[in-house]
Every structure is written in C-alpha cells, then in structure tokens.
Amino acid sequence: MADKTLVEFVKDSLEHGQSRAAIIEALTKAGWRRAEVDSALETYSDVDFPVAVPRPQPYLSAREAFFYLLFFILLGIVSFSLGSLLFALIEYGFPDRPADDDYRVFRLEAQVRSGISGLLVATPIFLWLGYILRGARQRNPQLQRSRIRKWLTYISLVIAGCTLVGDGISLVYNFLGGDLTTRFVLKSLVVAVIAGAIFTYFISDAEKGDKGDVDPA
C-alpha cells in the first residue's frame, strides 16, 4: 500500500495539472523509489477530469474474512471426506490381500463412517455458504475486489495444482516401476478428479474476479 503522504502529494499534483511524468521525475529526485511512486499514481485513474479520480481499491473486512475462511475450510473438509470415503470403497473392492484381517476391516469401516459423517455435516453448510457468497457478489460487484477472497482463491489454486502434479508424478513413477495396480490407478483418478474440479472452478472464479479489477494505466 502506498504511503499516505505520497498519495496526498500525487492527488494535489494531479489536481494542479501536473503530468504523471513530471510527478514521477520530481518524486524520484526527492528520493522516493519508483515502485512507491507508481503505487501512489495507480491510486488515481488517468482520465481527463478537473480533480484526481480514485480507482476502485481492493479491500479487506473482518466479516468477509470470516465467511471466506469458513468457506475454504469447509471445502477442505468436503474434499478430504469425499476422497477418504472413495479410497475406503476402493480398498473394499480391490483389497491388497485375499483375506482381510479384523484390524483392516475395522479401519476401513471407521474410514467409511468418518467420510460419510464429514460429507453429511460439511457439505450442506458448504453449499449454503457458497450460495450466500455468490449471491452477495452478484448483488454487490465490489465484493469481487475482496483481498481475502483473492488470496484464498489463489492459495487453493496452488494447492490443487500441486496435488495434480504430484498425482501425475506418482502415477508415472509407479508405472515405470511396474507397480501400476488397479487399486492405485483408481485412487490416483479420485485425487485427479477432486483436485481437477477444484482447480477448474477456482481458475474460472479468479479470471472473473480479475476482469472486475481496473487495470493500471
């Protein structure tokens, strides 16, 4: 964020008819770094108007932070629960040994119960919260500039992207080692579908959000 004194100076200079090039030259000669000057200039739009016209700025509010943090936490719970449930079902269908021992059966039953419980509790709240946030953004486009939404969106993209890459590497590694079993392929497919769905959704959401921003002059 640009220095408040610098922003005020830029505002006064623009309103007194100074060009952006002249403002940059004066401030850099005074010792300000070019990046600081550019940041202050980007606060105001380069339009022909008697006074400096501010650009829409990203914002962060505690309320938005709470809702978006809860939304992304629930996304993690739903994704993990779904993956865990599907992994357990794959283990049931394709056991690693002909005869199942009691401990393995108990572990898989507990994994299935845990996955179902997570989905039954977290999914309705996740869908409801997503509906509320999407409706709020449609009614108020300013919410597209929420800093916390942008950060969490791109963090989710990084996690989903790394998961997809890791899944692909693991698949190729096992293929080259001759250990590409049906069970492993199905588990890799589960990871790819879940991570791919998250990545596809959020890359589209990020592009829509970025289109709502005003490009710097």
PDB file of C-alpha atoms in Angstrom:
ATOM      1  CA  MET A   1       0.000   0.000   0.000  1.00  0.00           C
ATOM      2  CA  ALA A   2       1.325   3.438  -0.977  1.00  0.00           C
ATOM      3  CA  ASP A   3       2.445   5.937   1.674  1.00  0.00           C
ATOM      4  CA  LYS A   4      -0.405   8.255   2.710  1.00  0.00           C
ATOM      5  CA  THR A   5       1.737  11.389   2.375  1.00  0.00           C
ATOM      6  CA  LEU A   6       2.849  10.308  -1.088  1.00  0.00           C
ATOM      7  CA  VAL A   7      -0.719   9.602  -2.183  1.00  0.00           C
ATOM      8  CA  GLU A   8      -1.844  13.043  -0.993  1.00  0.00           C
ATOM      9  CA  PHE A   9       1.044  14.687  -2.860  1.00  0.00           C
ATOM     10  CA  VAL A  10       0.135  12.834  -6.059  1.00  0.00           C
ATOM     11  CA  LYS A  11      -3.509  13.836  -5.641  1.00  0.00           C
ATOM     12  CA  ASP A  12      -2.632  17.530  -5.188  1.00  0.00           C
ATOM     13  CA  SER A  13      -0.199  17.436  -8.113  1.00  0.00           C
ATOM     14  CA  LEU A  14      -2.720  15.884 -10.476  1.00  0.00           C
ATOM     15  CA  GLU A  15      -5.380  18.396  -9.471  1.00  0.00           C
ATOM     16  CA  HIS A  16      -2.912  21.218 -10.175  1.00  0.00           C
ATOM     17  CA  GLY A  17      -2.429  19.948 -13.728  1.00  0.00           C
ATOM     18  CA  GLN A  18       0.945  18.230 -13.332  1.00  0.00           C
ATOM     19  CA  SER A  19       1.609  15.343 -15.722  1.00  0.00           C
ATOM     20  CA  ARG A  20       2.372  11.878 -14.437  1.00  0.00           C
ATOM     21  CA  ALA A  21       5.827  12.014 -15.984  1.00  0.00           C
ATOM     22  CA  ALA A  22       6.580  15.262 -14.150  1.00  0.00           C
ATOM     23  CA  ILE A  23       5.322  13.815 -10.862  1.00  0.00           C
ATOM     24  CA  ILE A  24       7.491  10.712 -11.271  1.00  0.00           C
ATOM     25  CA  GLU A  25      10.558  12.829 -12.051  1.00  0.00           C
ATOM     26  CA  ALA A  26      10.033  15.137  -9.081  1.00  0.00           C
ATOM     27  CA  LEU A  27       9.458  12.343  -6.595  1.00  0.00           C
ATOM     28  CA  THR A  28      12.350  10.179  -7.759  1.00  0.00           C
ATOM     29  CA  LYS A  29      14.659  13.188  -7.495  1.00  0.00           C
ATOM     30  CA  ALA A  30      13.364  13.691  -3.939  1.00  0.00           C
ATOM     31  CA  GLY A  31      14.439  10.139  -3.058  1.00  0.00           C
ATOM     32  CA  TRP A  32      11.238   8.126  -3.439  1.00  0.00           C
ATOM     33  CA  ARG A  33      11.612   4.708  -5.011  1.00  0.00           C
ATOM     34  CA  ARG A  34       9.983   4.291  -8.429  1.00  0.00           C
ATOM     35  CA  ALA A  35       7.839   1.407  -7.175  1.00  0.00           C
ATOM     36  CA  GLU A  36       6.435   3.619  -4.398  1.00  0.00           C
ATOM     37  CA  VAL A  37       5.694   6.384  -6.876  1.00  0.00           C
ATOM     38  CA  ASP A  38       3.973   4.011  -9.311  1.00  0.00           C
ATOM     39  CA  SER A  39       1.872   2.576  -6.473  1.00  0.00           C
ATOM     40  CA  ALA A  40       0.726   6.059  -5.467  1.00  0.00           C
ATOM     41  CA  LEU A  41      -0.069   7.009  -9.075  1.00  0.00           C
ATOM     42  CA  GLU A  42      -2.104   3.832  -9.552  1.00  0.00           C
ATOM     43  CA  THR A  43      -4.389   5.037  -6.782  1.00  0.00           C
ATOM     44  CA  TYR A  44      -5.838   7.518  -9.298  1.00  0.00           C
ATOM     45  CA  SER A  45      -7.205   6.847 -12.755  1.00  0.00           C
ATOM     46  CA  ASP A  46      -5.625   8.501 -15.802  1.00  0.00           C
ATOM     47  CA  VAL A  47      -8.774  10.247 -17.027  1.00  0.00           C
ATOM     48  CA  ASP A  48      -9.389  13.812 -18.178  1.00  0.00           C
ATOM     49  CA  PHE A  49     -11.156  15.419 -15.193  1.00  0.00           C
ATOM     50  CA  PRO A  50     -10.552  18.582 -13.130  1.00  0.00           C
ATOM     51  CA  VAL A  51      -9.787  16.611  -9.946  1.00  0.00           C
ATOM     52  CA  ALA A  52      -7.987  13.327  -9.315  1.00  0.00           C
ATOM     53  CA  VAL A  53     -10.315  10.362  -9.850  1.00  0.00           C
ATOM     54  CA  PRO A  54      -9.661   7.435  -7.470  1.00  0.00           C
ATOM     55  CA  ARG A  55      -9.557   3.867  -8.726  1.00  0.00           C
ATOM     56  CA  PRO A  56     -11.596   1.122  -7.049  1.00  0.00           C
ATOM     57  CA  GLN A  57      -9.305  -0.448  -4.448  1.00  0.00           C
ATOM     58  CA  PRO A  58      -9.240  -3.991  -3.083  1.00  0.00           C
ATOM     59  CA  TYR A  59     -10.432  -4.154   0.498  1.00  0.00           C
ATOM     60  CA  LEU A  60     -10.461  -6.480   3.453  1.00  0.00           C
ATOM     61  CA  SER A  61     -13.160  -6.654   6.093  1.00  0.00           C
ATOM     62  CA  ALA A  62     -13.362  -8.892   9.145  1.00  0.00           C
ATOM     63  CA  ARG A  63     -16.820 -10.128   8.128  1.00  0.00           C
ATOM     64  CA  GLU A  64     -15.690 -11.126   4.627  1.00  0.00           C
ATOM     65  CA  ALA A  65     -12.565 -12.737   6.059  1.00  0.00           C
ATOM     66  CA  PHE A  66     -14.679 -14.858   8.419  1.00  0.00           C
ATOM     67  CA  PHE A  67     -17.071 -16.077   5.709  1.00  0.00           C
ATOM     68  CA  TYR A  68     -14.386 -16.823   3.133  1.00  0.00           C
ATOM     69  CA  LEU A  69     -12.116 -18.560   5.644  1.00  0.00           C
ATOM     70  CA  LEU A  70     -15.046 -20.726   6.747  1.00  0.00           C
ATOM     71  CA  PHE A  71     -15.932 -21.429   3.105  1.00  0.00           C
ATOM     72  CA  PHE A  72     -12.431 -22.608   2.223  1.00  0.00           C
ATOM     73  CA  ILE A  73     -12.075 -24.649   5.430  1.00  0.00           C
ATOM     74  CA  LEU A  74     -15.345 -26.413   4.603  1.00  0.00           C
ATOM     75  CA  LEU A  75     -14.077 -27.000   1.064  1.00  0.00           C
ATOM     76  CA  GLY A  76     -11.071 -28.785   2.540  1.00  0.00           C
ATOM     77  CA  ILE A  77     -13.261 -30.895   4.831  1.00  0.00           C
ATOM     78  CA  VAL A  78     -15.627 -31.881   1.997  1.00  0.00           C
ATOM     79  CA  SER A  79     -12.754 -32.730  -0.357  1.00  0.00           C
ATOM     80  CA  PHE A  80     -10.902 -34.776   2.257  1.00  0.00           C
ATOM     81  CA  SER A  81     -14.047 -36.614   3.383  1.00  0.00           C
ATOM     82  CA  LEU A  82     -15.026 -37.488  -0.187  1.00  0.00           C
ATOM     83  CA  GLY A  83     -11.527 -38.678  -1.022  1.00  0.00           C
ATOM     84  CA  SER A  84     -11.281 -40.716   2.182  1.00  0.00           C
ATOM     85  CA  LEU A  85     -14.660 -42.365   1.547  1.00  0.00           C
ATOM     86  CA  LEU A  86     -13.800 -43.258  -2.046  1.00  0.00           C
ATOM     87  CA  PHE A  87     -10.383 -44.563  -1.002  1.00  0.00           C
ATOM     88  CA  ALA A  88     -12.054 -46.869   1.534  1.00  0.00           C
ATOM     89  CA  LEU A  89     -14.521 -48.146  -1.062  1.00  0.00           C
ATOM     90  CA  ILE A  90     -11.644 -48.850  -3.434  1.00  0.00           C
ATOM     91  CA  GLU A  91      -9.883 -50.758  -0.639  1.00  0.00           C
ATOM     92  CA  TYR A  92     -13.030 -52.815  -0.153  1.00  0.00           C
ATOM     93  CA  GLY A  93     -13.330 -53.584  -3.865  1.00  0.00           C
ATOM     94  CA  PHE A  94      -9.645 -54.201  -4.505  1.00  0.00           C
ATOM     95  CA  PRO A  95      -8.024 -55.487  -1.291  1.00  0.00           C
ATOM     96  CA  ASP A  96      -4.237 -55.799  -1.177  1.00  0.00           C
ATOM     97  CA  ARG A  97      -4.512 -59.349   0.190  1.00  0.00           C
ATOM     98  CA  PRO A  98      -7.079 -62.128  -0.410  1.00  0.00           C
ATOM     99  CA  ALA A  99      -8.116 -62.468   3.219  1.00  0.00           C
ATOM    100  CA  ASP A 100      -8.957 -59.351   5.226  1.00  0.00           C
ATOM    101  CA  ASP A 101      -7.793 -59.288   8.823  1.00  0.00           C
ATOM    102  CA  ASP A 102     -10.087 -57.905  11.527  1.00  0.00           C
ATOM    103  CA  TYR A 103      -7.981 -54.771  12.077  1.00  0.00           C
ATOM    104  CA  ARG A 104      -8.091 -53.833   8.402  1.00  0.00           C
ATOM    105  CA  VAL A 105     -11.851 -54.312   8.237  1.00  0.00           C
ATOM    106  CA  PHE A 106     -12.312 -52.217  11.382  1.00  0.00           C
ATOM    107  CA  ARG A 107     -10.052 -49.471   9.971  1.00  0.00           C
ATOM    108  CA  LEU A 108     -11.946 -49.342   6.686  1.00  0.00           C
ATOM    109  CA  GLU A 109     -15.313 -49.244   8.461  1.00  0.00           C
ATOM    110  CA  ALA A 110     -14.096 -46.364  10.606  1.00  0.00           C
ATOM    111  CA  GLN A 111     -12.804 -44.584   7.467  1.00  0.00           C
ATOM    112  CA  VAL A 112     -16.163 -45.001   5.736  1.00  0.00           C
ATOM    113  CA  ARG A 113     -18.055 -43.682   8.776  1.00  0.00           C
ATOM    114  CA  SER A 114     -15.685 -40.736   9.046  1.00  0.00           C
ATOM    115  CA  GLY A 115     -16.027 -39.880   5.351  1.00  0.00           C
ATOM    116  CA  ILE A 116     -19.815 -40.099   5.395  1.00  0.00           C
ATOM    117  CA  SER A 117     -20.016 -38.050   8.598  1.00  0.00           C
ATOM    118  CA  GLY A 118     -17.814 -35.316   7.149  1.00  0.00           C
ATOM    119  CA  LEU A 119     -19.850 -35.155   3.955  1.00  0.00           C
ATOM    120  CA  LEU A 120     -23.232 -35.141   5.710  1.00  0.00           C
ATOM    121  CA  VAL A 121     -22.246 -32.338   8.079  1.00  0.00           C
ATOM    122  CA  ALA A 122     -19.918 -30.147   5.986  1.00  0.00           C
ATOM    123  CA  THR A 123     -21.483 -30.385   2.510  1.00  0.00           C
ATOM    124  CA  PRO A 124     -24.834 -28.663   3.276  1.00  0.00           C
ATOM    125  CA  ILE A 125     -23.073 -25.851   5.152  1.00  0.00           C
ATOM    126  CA  PHE A 126     -20.506 -25.520   2.355  1.00  0.00           C
ATOM    127  CA  LEU A 127     -23.184 -25.325  -0.365  1.00  0.00           C
ATOM    128  CA  TRP A 128     -25.300 -22.897   1.660  1.00  0.00           C
ATOM    129  CA  LEU A 129     -22.339 -20.627   2.370  1.00  0.00           C
ATOM    130  CA  GLY A 130     -21.259 -20.761  -1.284  1.00  0.00           C
ATOM    131  CA  TYR A 131     -24.776 -19.768  -2.334  1.00  0.00           C
ATOM    132  CA  ILE A 132     -24.771 -16.845   0.116  1.00  0.00           C
ATOM    133  CA  LEU A 133     -21.351 -15.585  -1.017  1.00  0.00           C
ATOM    134  CA  ARG A 134     -22.165 -15.956  -4.713  1.00  0.00           C
ATOM    135  CA  GLY A 135     -25.433 -14.071  -4.277  1.00  0.00           C
ATOM    136  CA  ALA A 136     -23.685 -11.309  -2.341  1.00  0.00           C
ATOM    137  CA  ARG A 137     -21.115 -10.902  -5.107  1.00  0.00           C
ATOM    138  CA  GLN A 138     -23.835 -10.708  -7.748  1.00  0.00           C
ATOM    139  CA  ARG A 139     -25.701  -8.038  -5.817  1.00  0.00           C
ATOM    140  CA  ASN A 140     -22.546  -6.093  -4.976  1.00  0.00           C
ATOM    141  CA  PRO A 141     -19.757  -6.384  -7.602  1.00  0.00           C
ATOM    142  CA  GLN A 142     -17.439  -4.539  -5.205  1.00  0.00           C
ATOM    143  CA  LEU A 143     -17.039  -7.839  -3.327  1.00  0.00           C
ATOM    144  CA  GLN A 144     -15.049  -9.130  -6.300  1.00  0.00           C
ATOM    145  CA  ARG A 145     -12.186  -6.957  -5.022  1.00  0.00           C
ATOM    146  CA  SER A 146     -12.046  -8.610  -1.604  1.00  0.00           C
ATOM    147  CA  ARG A 147      -8.397  -9.233  -0.760  1.00  0.00           C
ATOM    148  CA  ILE A 148      -9.105 -12.279   1.390  1.00  0.00           C
ATOM    149  CA  ARG A 149     -11.133 -13.895  -1.425  1.00  0.00           C
ATOM    150  CA  LYS A 150      -8.324 -13.323  -3.906  1.00  0.00           C
ATOM    151  CA  TRP A 151      -5.642 -14.692  -1.589  1.00  0.00           C
ATOM    152  CA  LEU A 152      -7.608 -17.779  -0.616  1.00  0.00           C
ATOM    153  CA  THR A 153      -8.607 -18.409  -4.231  1.00  0.00           C
ATOM    154  CA  TYR A 154      -5.015 -18.399  -5.428  1.00  0.00           C
ATOM    155  CA  ILE A 155      -3.828 -20.435  -2.438  1.00  0.00           C
ATOM    156  CA  SER A 156      -6.463 -23.034  -3.357  1.00  0.00           C
ATOM    157  CA  LEU A 157      -5.232 -22.981  -6.948  1.00  0.00           C
ATOM    158  CA  VAL A 158      -1.656 -23.578  -5.812  1.00  0.00           C
ATOM    159  CA  ILE A 159      -2.680 -26.493  -3.568  1.00  0.00           C
ATOM    160  CA  ALA A 160      -4.898 -28.066  -6.245  1.00  0.00           C
ATOM    161  CA  GLY A 161      -2.262 -27.565  -8.929  1.00  0.00           C
ATOM    162  CA  CYS A 162       0.500 -29.103  -6.796  1.00  0.00           C
ATOM    163  CA  THR A 163      -1.802 -32.014  -5.949  1.00  0.00           C
ATOM    164  CA  LEU A 164      -2.459 -32.668  -9.640  1.00  0.00           C
ATOM    165  CA  VAL A 165       1.248 -32.536 -10.471  1.00  0.00           C
ATOM    166  CA  GLY A 166       2.130 -34.805  -7.541  1.00  0.00           C
ATOM    167  CA  ASP A 167      -0.601 -37.240  -8.546  1.00  0.00           C
ATOM    168  CA  GLY A 168       0.724 -37.372 -12.097  1.00  0.00           C
ATOM    169  CA  ILE A 169       4.311 -37.876 -10.928  1.00  0.00           C
ATOM    170  CA  SER A 170       3.228 -40.693  -8.601  1.00  0.00           C
ATOM    171  CA  LEU A 171       1.298 -42.367 -11.409  1.00  0.00           C
ATOM    172  CA  VAL A 172       4.269 -42.254 -13.812  1.00  0.00           C
ATOM    173  CA  TYR A 173       6.665 -43.386 -11.063  1.00  0.00           C
ATOM    174  CA  ASN A 174       4.601 -46.484 -10.281  1.00  0.00           C
ATOM    175  CA  PHE A 175       4.117 -47.197 -13.976  1.00  0.00           C
ATOM    176  CA  LEU A 176       7.867 -47.153 -14.574  1.00  0.00           C
ATOM    177  CA  GLY A 177       8.380 -49.399 -11.541  1.00  0.00           C
ATOM    178  CA  GLY A 178       5.806 -51.923 -12.713  1.00  0.00           C
ATOM    179  CA  ASP A 179       3.575 -51.309  -9.662  1.00  0.00           C
ATOM    180  CA  LEU A 180       0.606 -49.832 -11.500  1.00  0.00           C
ATOM    181  CA  THR A 181      -2.220 -51.794  -9.876  1.00  0.00           C
ATOM    182  CA  THR A 182      -5.929 -51.234 -10.451  1.00  0.00           C
ATOM    183  CA  ARG A 183      -6.320 -50.008  -6.894  1.00  0.00           C
ATOM    184  CA  PHE A 184      -3.552 -47.444  -7.316  1.00  0.00           C
ATOM    185  CA  VAL A 185      -4.940 -46.196 -10.642  1.00  0.00           C
ATOM    186  CA  LEU A 186      -8.409 -45.742  -9.139  1.00  0.00           C
ATOM    187  CA  LYS A 187      -7.019 -43.827  -6.152  1.00  0.00           C
ATOM    188  CA  SER A 188      -4.991 -41.607  -8.495  1.00  0.00           C
ATOM    189  CA  LEU A 189      -8.137 -40.986 -10.526  1.00  0.00           C
ATOM    190  CA  VAL A 190     -10.038 -39.952  -7.387  1.00  0.00           C
ATOM    191  CA  VAL A 191      -7.319 -37.455  -6.464  1.00  0.00           C
ATOM    192  CA  ALA A 192      -7.168 -36.117 -10.031  1.00  0.00           C
ATOM    193  CA  VAL A 193     -10.943 -35.641 -10.287  1.00  0.00           C
ATOM    194  CA  ILE A 194     -11.283 -33.871  -6.924  1.00  0.00           C
ATOM    195  CA  ALA A 195      -8.208 -31.654  -7.352  1.00  0.00           C
ATOM    196  CA  GLY A 196      -9.059 -31.025 -11.020  1.00  0.00           C
ATOM    197  CA  ALA A 197     -12.598 -29.946 -10.185  1.00  0.00           C
ATOM    198  CA  ILE A 198     -11.326 -27.526  -7.529  1.00  0.00           C
ATOM    199  CA  PHE A 199      -8.651 -26.153  -9.860  1.00  0.00           C
ATOM    200  CA  THR A 200     -11.082 -25.705 -12.767  1.00  0.00           C
ATOM    201  CA  TYR A 201     -13.665 -23.928 -10.624  1.00  0.00           C
ATOM    202  CA  PHE A 202     -11.240 -21.558  -8.942  1.00  0.00           C
ATOM    203  CA  ILE A 203      -9.247 -20.688 -12.064  1.00  0.00           C
ATOM    204  CA  SER A 204     -12.538 -19.623 -13.648  1.00  0.00           C
ATOM    205  CA  ASP A 205     -13.504 -17.722 -10.496  1.00  0.00           C
ATOM    206  CA  ALA A 206     -10.118 -15.998 -10.391  1.00  0.00           C
ATOM    207  CA  GLU A 207     -10.429 -14.917 -14.026  1.00  0.00           C
ATOM    208  CA  LYS A 208     -13.893 -13.473 -13.400  1.00  0.00           C
ATOM    209  CA  GLY A 209     -12.596 -11.604 -10.351  1.00  0.00           C
ATOM    210  CA  ASP A 210      -9.591 -10.227 -12.216  1.00  0.00           C
ATOM    211  CA  LYS A 211     -11.842  -8.940 -15.005  1.00  0.00           C
ATOM    212  CA  GLY A 212     -13.648  -6.883 -12.387  1.00  0.00           C
ATOM    213  CA  ASP A 213     -10.427  -5.125 -11.417  1.00  0.00           C
ATOM    214  CA  VAL A 214      -9.358  -1.923 -13.107  1.00  0.00           C
ATOM    215  CA  ASP A 215      -6.104  -2.292 -14.974  1.00  0.00           C
ATOM    216  CA  PRO A 216      -3.451   0.256 -14.054  1.00  0.00           C
ATOM    217  CA  ALA A 217      -2.785   2.976 -16.603  1.00  0.00           C
TER     218      ALA A 217
END
